[in-house]
XYZ file of C-alpha atoms in Angstrom:
427
model
C 0.000 0.000 0.000
C 1.375 3.400 -0.981
C 2.061 5.820 1.890
C -0.748 8.261 2.691
C 1.907 10.963 2.767
C 5.130 11.973 4.436
C 5.882 13.900 7.583
C 8.969 16.071 8.034
C 10.139 15.852 11.641
C 13.047 15.433 14.018
C 13.746 12.256 15.976
C 11.251 11.836 18.855
C 9.860 15.305 18.236
C 7.056 15.728 20.819
C 4.793 17.568 18.381
C 5.003 14.665 15.904
C 4.470 11.617 18.131
C 0.676 11.971 18.333
C 0.448 12.380 14.546
C 2.279 9.069 14.062
C 0.121 7.359 16.722
C -3.108 8.532 15.085
C -1.860 7.380 11.690
C -1.162 3.983 13.258
C -4.691 3.899 14.735
C -6.205 4.633 11.326
C -3.987 2.176 9.461
C -2.326 4.969 7.471
C 1.302 4.635 6.442
C 3.329 7.832 6.824
C 6.847 8.178 5.485
C 8.933 10.006 8.116
C 11.666 12.341 6.900
C 14.009 13.463 9.683
C 15.586 16.853 9.011
C 18.211 19.123 10.524
C 16.350 22.059 12.093
C 19.358 24.348 11.552
C 19.619 23.437 7.883
C 16.164 22.490 6.522
C 16.216 20.807 3.101
C 14.860 22.455 -0.028
C 11.842 20.136 -0.309
C 10.731 21.150 3.206
C 11.253 24.872 2.529
C 9.184 24.508 -0.618
C 6.067 23.615 1.413
C 6.928 25.429 4.651
C 8.955 28.601 4.202
C 9.775 28.671 7.919
C 11.333 25.219 7.622
C 9.637 24.059 10.817
C 8.474 20.581 11.796
C 6.182 18.800 11.771
C 5.121 19.468 8.199
C 2.877 17.062 6.275
C 2.761 16.459 2.516
C 0.084 14.067 1.269
C 0.537 11.629 -1.587
C -1.951 13.830 -3.467
C 0.338 16.869 -2.992
C -1.730 18.465 -0.227
C 0.634 20.226 2.209
C -0.197 21.137 5.795
C 1.747 22.792 8.589
C 1.097 23.250 12.335
C 0.976 20.221 14.589
C -2.657 20.514 15.721
C -3.977 20.912 12.184
C -1.992 17.898 10.970
C -3.128 15.755 13.928
C -6.799 16.559 13.293
C -6.467 15.995 9.544
C -4.923 12.536 10.050
C -7.505 11.599 12.701
C -10.380 12.680 10.457
C -9.394 10.223 7.707
C -11.385 7.586 9.617
C -15.022 8.675 9.566
C -15.841 6.320 12.448
C -13.006 7.494 14.670
C -13.737 8.164 18.331
C -10.496 10.144 18.676
C -12.315 13.398 17.831
C -15.107 12.875 20.371
C -18.815 12.169 19.997
C -20.268 15.683 20.153
C -19.364 19.214 19.143
C -18.624 19.968 22.773
C -16.258 17.000 22.897
C -14.500 18.279 19.789
C -14.167 21.798 21.203
C -12.788 20.378 24.468
C -10.262 18.287 22.543
C -9.036 21.428 20.778
C -8.890 23.250 24.120
C -6.631 20.660 25.744
C -4.402 20.317 22.692
C -3.941 24.082 22.630
C -3.329 24.165 26.393
C -0.509 21.608 26.219
C 0.964 23.164 23.078
C 1.074 26.705 24.484
C 1.102 26.367 28.300
C 3.038 23.158 28.943
C 5.566 22.510 26.170
C 7.126 26.020 25.960
C 7.775 26.073 29.732
C 9.118 22.525 29.726
C 11.386 23.503 26.813
C 12.625 26.560 28.695
C 13.405 24.217 31.604
C 15.296 21.366 29.873
C 16.843 22.996 26.793
C 19.358 25.198 28.686
C 20.306 22.243 30.901
C 21.151 20.245 27.776
C 23.220 23.115 26.377
C 20.712 23.760 23.591
C 19.980 27.327 24.808
C 21.998 29.791 26.952
C 21.908 28.939 30.661
C 20.256 31.383 33.070
C 19.289 30.047 36.495
C 16.599 32.657 37.125
C 14.923 31.974 33.769
C 14.904 28.238 34.469
C 13.431 28.767 37.950
C 10.627 30.768 36.355
C 10.078 28.070 33.709
C 9.835 25.420 36.444
C 7.179 27.429 38.300
C 5.197 28.124 35.119
C 5.227 24.487 33.954
C 4.267 23.197 37.412
C 1.406 25.688 37.559
C 0.086 24.446 34.199
C 0.446 20.779 35.154
C -1.367 21.419 38.457
C -4.449 22.353 36.419
C -4.250 19.006 34.626
C -3.739 17.164 37.930
C -6.919 18.695 39.344
C -8.915 17.902 36.192
C -7.794 14.259 36.207
C -8.806 13.838 39.840
C -12.393 13.569 38.581
C -11.814 12.354 34.997
C -10.151 9.251 33.566
C -9.134 11.064 30.381
C -8.949 14.687 29.303
C -12.255 14.508 27.395
C -14.978 11.916 27.977
C -14.503 8.319 29.053
C -12.392 7.153 26.127
C -8.968 8.090 24.813
C -9.141 10.946 22.331
C -6.678 12.879 20.224
C -6.272 15.262 23.161
C -4.805 12.474 25.319
C -2.374 11.265 22.644
C -1.274 14.804 21.842
C -0.871 15.862 25.485
C 0.990 12.685 26.447
C 3.572 13.327 23.728
C 4.026 16.894 24.976
C 4.407 16.127 28.682
C 6.649 13.114 27.989
C 9.650 15.483 28.165
C 8.841 16.119 31.812
C 8.826 12.395 32.589
C 11.996 11.959 30.525
C 14.063 14.536 32.424
C 12.410 15.642 35.700
C 9.388 13.760 37.016
C 10.963 11.391 39.538
C 9.438 9.147 42.212
C 8.726 12.084 44.530
C 7.078 14.169 41.785
C 4.901 11.253 40.705
C 3.726 10.621 44.261
C 2.675 14.289 44.451
C 0.918 14.121 41.061
C -0.750 10.676 41.026
C -3.560 11.622 38.639
C -1.281 12.932 35.887
C 1.010 9.933 36.404
C -1.876 7.435 36.170
C -3.286 9.095 33.056
C 0.139 9.436 31.375
C 0.989 5.766 31.980
C -2.414 4.627 30.696
C -2.178 6.583 27.443
C 1.525 5.928 26.878
C 1.011 2.166 27.172
C -1.647 2.081 24.456
C -0.360 -0.095 21.570
C -0.781 2.705 19.012
C 1.368 5.010 21.144
C 4.037 2.465 22.078
C 4.396 1.571 18.400
C 5.807 5.048 17.665
C 7.759 5.759 20.857
C 10.273 4.217 23.214
C 9.106 1.935 26.057
C 8.041 3.878 29.129
C 10.662 4.125 31.876
C 10.072 6.173 35.018
C 12.874 8.068 36.771
C 13.919 7.400 40.350
C 15.729 10.749 40.450
C 15.679 13.691 37.998
C 18.085 13.356 35.068
C 18.620 17.115 34.939
C 19.010 19.619 37.773
C 19.267 23.390 37.639
C 23.036 23.806 37.396
C 25.067 25.064 34.414
C 25.618 22.306 31.848
C 29.165 21.095 31.242
C 29.090 22.723 27.819
C 29.662 26.021 29.624
C 33.320 24.923 30.000
C 33.808 24.768 26.244
C 35.606 28.144 26.076
C 38.745 26.131 26.960
C 38.635 24.794 23.457
C 38.584 28.348 22.126
C 41.610 29.221 24.254
C 43.526 26.405 22.696
C 42.584 27.751 19.284
C 43.797 31.215 20.211
C 47.108 29.770 21.418
C 47.412 27.675 18.323
C 49.854 30.128 16.646
C 52.235 29.575 19.591
C 54.732 26.756 19.732
C 51.854 24.628 20.812
C 51.652 23.036 17.402
C 52.435 19.730 19.040
C 49.075 20.171 20.802
C 47.465 20.767 17.470
C 48.724 17.318 16.644
C 46.673 15.923 19.477
C 43.994 15.160 16.946
C 46.415 12.443 15.946
C 45.381 10.913 19.220
C 42.262 10.168 17.227
C 44.208 7.335 15.633
C 43.521 5.576 18.921
C 41.236 3.459 16.793
C 44.588 1.904 15.803
C 44.281 -0.491 18.718
C 41.484 -1.945 16.674
C 44.099 -3.065 14.161
C 46.312 -4.474 16.915
C 43.316 -6.190 18.369
C 43.285 -8.470 15.349
C 46.248 -10.299 16.863
C 44.508 -10.628 20.232
C 41.758 -13.117 21.057
C 38.425 -11.859 19.746
C 36.111 -10.547 22.474
C 33.340 -12.871 23.509
C 30.334 -12.456 21.182
C 27.330 -10.650 22.555
C 25.074 -13.244 24.218
C 22.176 -14.255 22.008
C 18.583 -14.513 23.120
C 17.980 -18.189 23.964
C 15.350 -18.368 21.228
C 18.002 -17.450 18.626
C 19.570 -20.831 19.298
C 16.493 -22.654 17.959
C 16.420 -23.806 14.322
C 15.118 -21.026 12.118
C 11.372 -21.055 11.466
C 10.175 -20.541 7.924
C 7.286 -18.478 9.325
C 8.174 -15.100 10.922
C 5.752 -14.064 13.671
C 5.647 -10.516 12.272
C 3.511 -11.881 9.424
C 0.808 -12.840 11.932
C 1.120 -9.530 13.805
C 0.522 -7.593 10.583
C -2.453 -9.759 9.624
C -4.011 -9.382 13.083
C -3.599 -5.601 12.948
C -5.121 -5.162 9.511
C -8.019 -7.607 9.409
C -11.307 -8.269 11.261
C -10.890 -10.534 14.325
C -12.758 -13.539 12.870
C -10.747 -13.437 9.664
C -7.526 -12.976 11.613
C -8.180 -16.014 13.811
C -9.047 -18.194 10.824
C -5.728 -17.176 9.277
C -3.877 -17.863 12.551
C -5.038 -21.452 12.924
C -4.388 -22.228 9.256
C -1.011 -20.534 8.907
C 1.072 -20.538 12.091
C 3.243 -23.710 12.243
C 2.864 -25.150 15.746
C 5.984 -27.266 15.300
C 7.818 -23.940 15.730
C 5.396 -22.081 18.020
C 3.332 -22.858 21.108
C 0.332 -21.176 22.750
C -0.057 -20.395 26.449
C -2.769 -19.217 28.786
C -1.292 -16.618 31.159
C -3.179 -15.783 34.370
C -2.257 -13.359 37.137
C -1.667 -15.129 40.466
C -2.743 -12.370 42.837
C -6.205 -11.313 41.681
C -7.264 -10.699 45.278
C -4.814 -7.777 45.361
C -6.298 -6.038 42.308
C -8.186 -2.822 42.991
C -9.301 -0.382 40.244
C -9.694 -1.629 36.676
C -7.479 1.060 35.153
C -4.709 0.213 37.627
C -4.960 -3.471 36.712
C -4.784 -2.549 33.040
C -1.672 -0.474 33.787
C -0.211 -3.581 35.422
C -0.684 -5.413 32.116
C 0.948 -2.507 30.282
C 3.943 -2.599 32.610
C 4.328 -6.353 32.113
C 4.199 -5.832 28.344
C 6.885 -3.147 28.562
C 9.178 -5.532 30.405
C 8.679 -8.163 27.691
C 10.316 -5.823 25.155
C 13.481 -7.955 24.992
C 11.412 -10.846 23.593
C 9.143 -8.790 21.335
C 10.038 -10.591 18.119
C 9.343 -13.984 19.674
C 5.823 -13.524 20.993
C 2.369 -12.066 20.478
C -0.559 -11.989 22.843
C -3.394 -10.243 24.538
C -4.321 -9.923 28.192
C -7.420 -8.384 29.716
C -8.917 -7.224 32.956
C -12.235 -8.978 33.590
C -14.707 -7.803 36.209
C -15.098 -4.444 37.901
C -13.358 -2.239 40.444
C -12.346 -4.240 43.538
C -13.534 -7.492 41.953
C -11.521 -8.430 38.894
C -9.083 -10.936 37.410
C -6.357 -10.732 34.762
C -6.145 -13.397 32.070
C -4.499 -13.608 28.658
C -3.122 -15.847 25.946
C 0.177 -15.712 24.056
C 1.775 -17.452 21.105
C 5.532 -17.793 21.481
C 8.475 -19.109 19.505
C 9.557 -22.465 20.849
C 8.001 -25.042 23.122
C 8.874 -23.601 26.567
C 7.571 -20.371 28.050
C 10.529 -19.542 30.324
C 13.139 -18.448 27.716
C 10.620 -15.946 26.310
C 9.016 -14.587 29.474
C 11.920 -14.411 31.907
C 13.066 -11.112 30.370
C 10.270 -9.647 32.517
C 11.331 -9.708 36.183
C 7.697 -10.083 37.278
C 6.901 -13.139 35.140
C 6.700 -15.201 38.341
C 3.528 -13.272 39.228
C 1.744 -15.206 36.487
C 0.711 -18.830 35.974
C 1.503 -20.332 32.561
C -0.578 -23.154 31.117
C 0.285 -24.698 27.771
C -2.650 -24.991 25.356
C -3.241 -27.499 22.578
C -3.901 -25.855 19.181
C -5.866 -28.958 18.130
C -8.202 -28.811 21.141
C -11.389 -26.782 20.403
C -11.691 -25.666 24.045
C -8.103 -24.381 24.090
C -8.658 -22.634 20.776
C -11.710 -20.919 22.257
C -9.568 -19.615 25.147
C -7.065 -18.080 22.740
C -9.755 -16.520 20.554
C -11.645 -14.984 23.473
C -8.437 -13.460 24.913
C -7.493 -11.915 21.556
C -10.971 -10.766 20.556
C -11.871 -9.547 24.070
C -15.441 -10.590 23.289
C -16.342 -13.143 25.977
C -16.315 -13.286 29.778
C -13.965 -15.571 31.707
C -14.853 -17.925 34.536
C -12.505 -18.184 37.527
C -13.279 -20.392 40.535
C -16.836 -20.819 39.288
C -17.509 -17.076 38.964
C -18.018 -15.292 35.649
C -16.253 -11.991 35.003
C -17.105 -9.720 32.058
C -14.374 -8.089 29.985
C -13.481 -4.572 31.189
C -10.203 -3.508 29.537
C -7.091 -4.994 28.024
C -3.951 -4.674 25.956
C -2.425 -6.460 22.977
C 1.321 -7.122 22.824
C 2.600 -7.270 19.267
């Protein structure tokens, strides 16, 4: 399928992440073109004379600038989308929150972290003011989320995806354990949205800070004038120093290293030691993502070679400790994040069944190989789950897999039936 268009951006640009996530949700392929902000290419300047990103150019030649406009345009390509709300008031509220994060949160966060990274001149007073301004804006969001699961309505909308991408810089550099304990509503909401499959597909796995990465002290780059001094003294008899660049030949040891024993190869994933399968699991992941559930399951049973793969029911051991549904769903998201090291060897879905203070977690996974441990032990908390091998030729076991991946049937645990409440797919 030809790309729907291309998006000019920079790597992990916060104003682009939501655009890519929405495109993923709508099944639209976008070609990403990463550019140098200081030296924008001619094809970008042709459609955006300011040379700013993100800038969108459709396959039909339609060009669009400004992050909010692009996000809405991509979201609107699916006429049945819920990302733009159900009513005109929903839509207006979505625009309000997108504008709020774009103008009240991101600029202050930028004024906080950019000088500490040496991207802008350092001024302690200016940074102190940026910290206060950003905290004031985020406090408004914290209060709103005390009474609301999402920014608008009871389902994720474009506002949530957009705002999560914006505030991610705060979690990347500053929002440590203490901050998160003081802002539990923003933290809960951020984790919930970030761990959505469409968002994770276009961003790095979520990792929370124990301590801030950046603190308000001058960055080391401020010492760079020493380099200039050396340049000024260059005309002196310091030409030997000028030859210091020849220290760069220190890669020469690489040549000498050829005579030394080769370093031990990087350890492989245990699954890499298995004979190669003729069927890559990515084929199934793509089919599942792009086809109706019934059609996808029919394809799965006909196509996946179970001489190379096995299927497992995965149930949480400590259901009596589960509290709110959204927190249980976040638990699934965290488990999925910690499975990242085995991503190419497994696919699955897990759901929360029941209601607040009375729920269970159950899922099903297909994995490469015949044993679950080599795949799942990359997640330190795998021991919190029970693993039961299923038979792909047994109709009852097939029904378990299908219900966990379609999220369309209740589960029965200890004789009690629990209806599906929420869940996540790992692919």
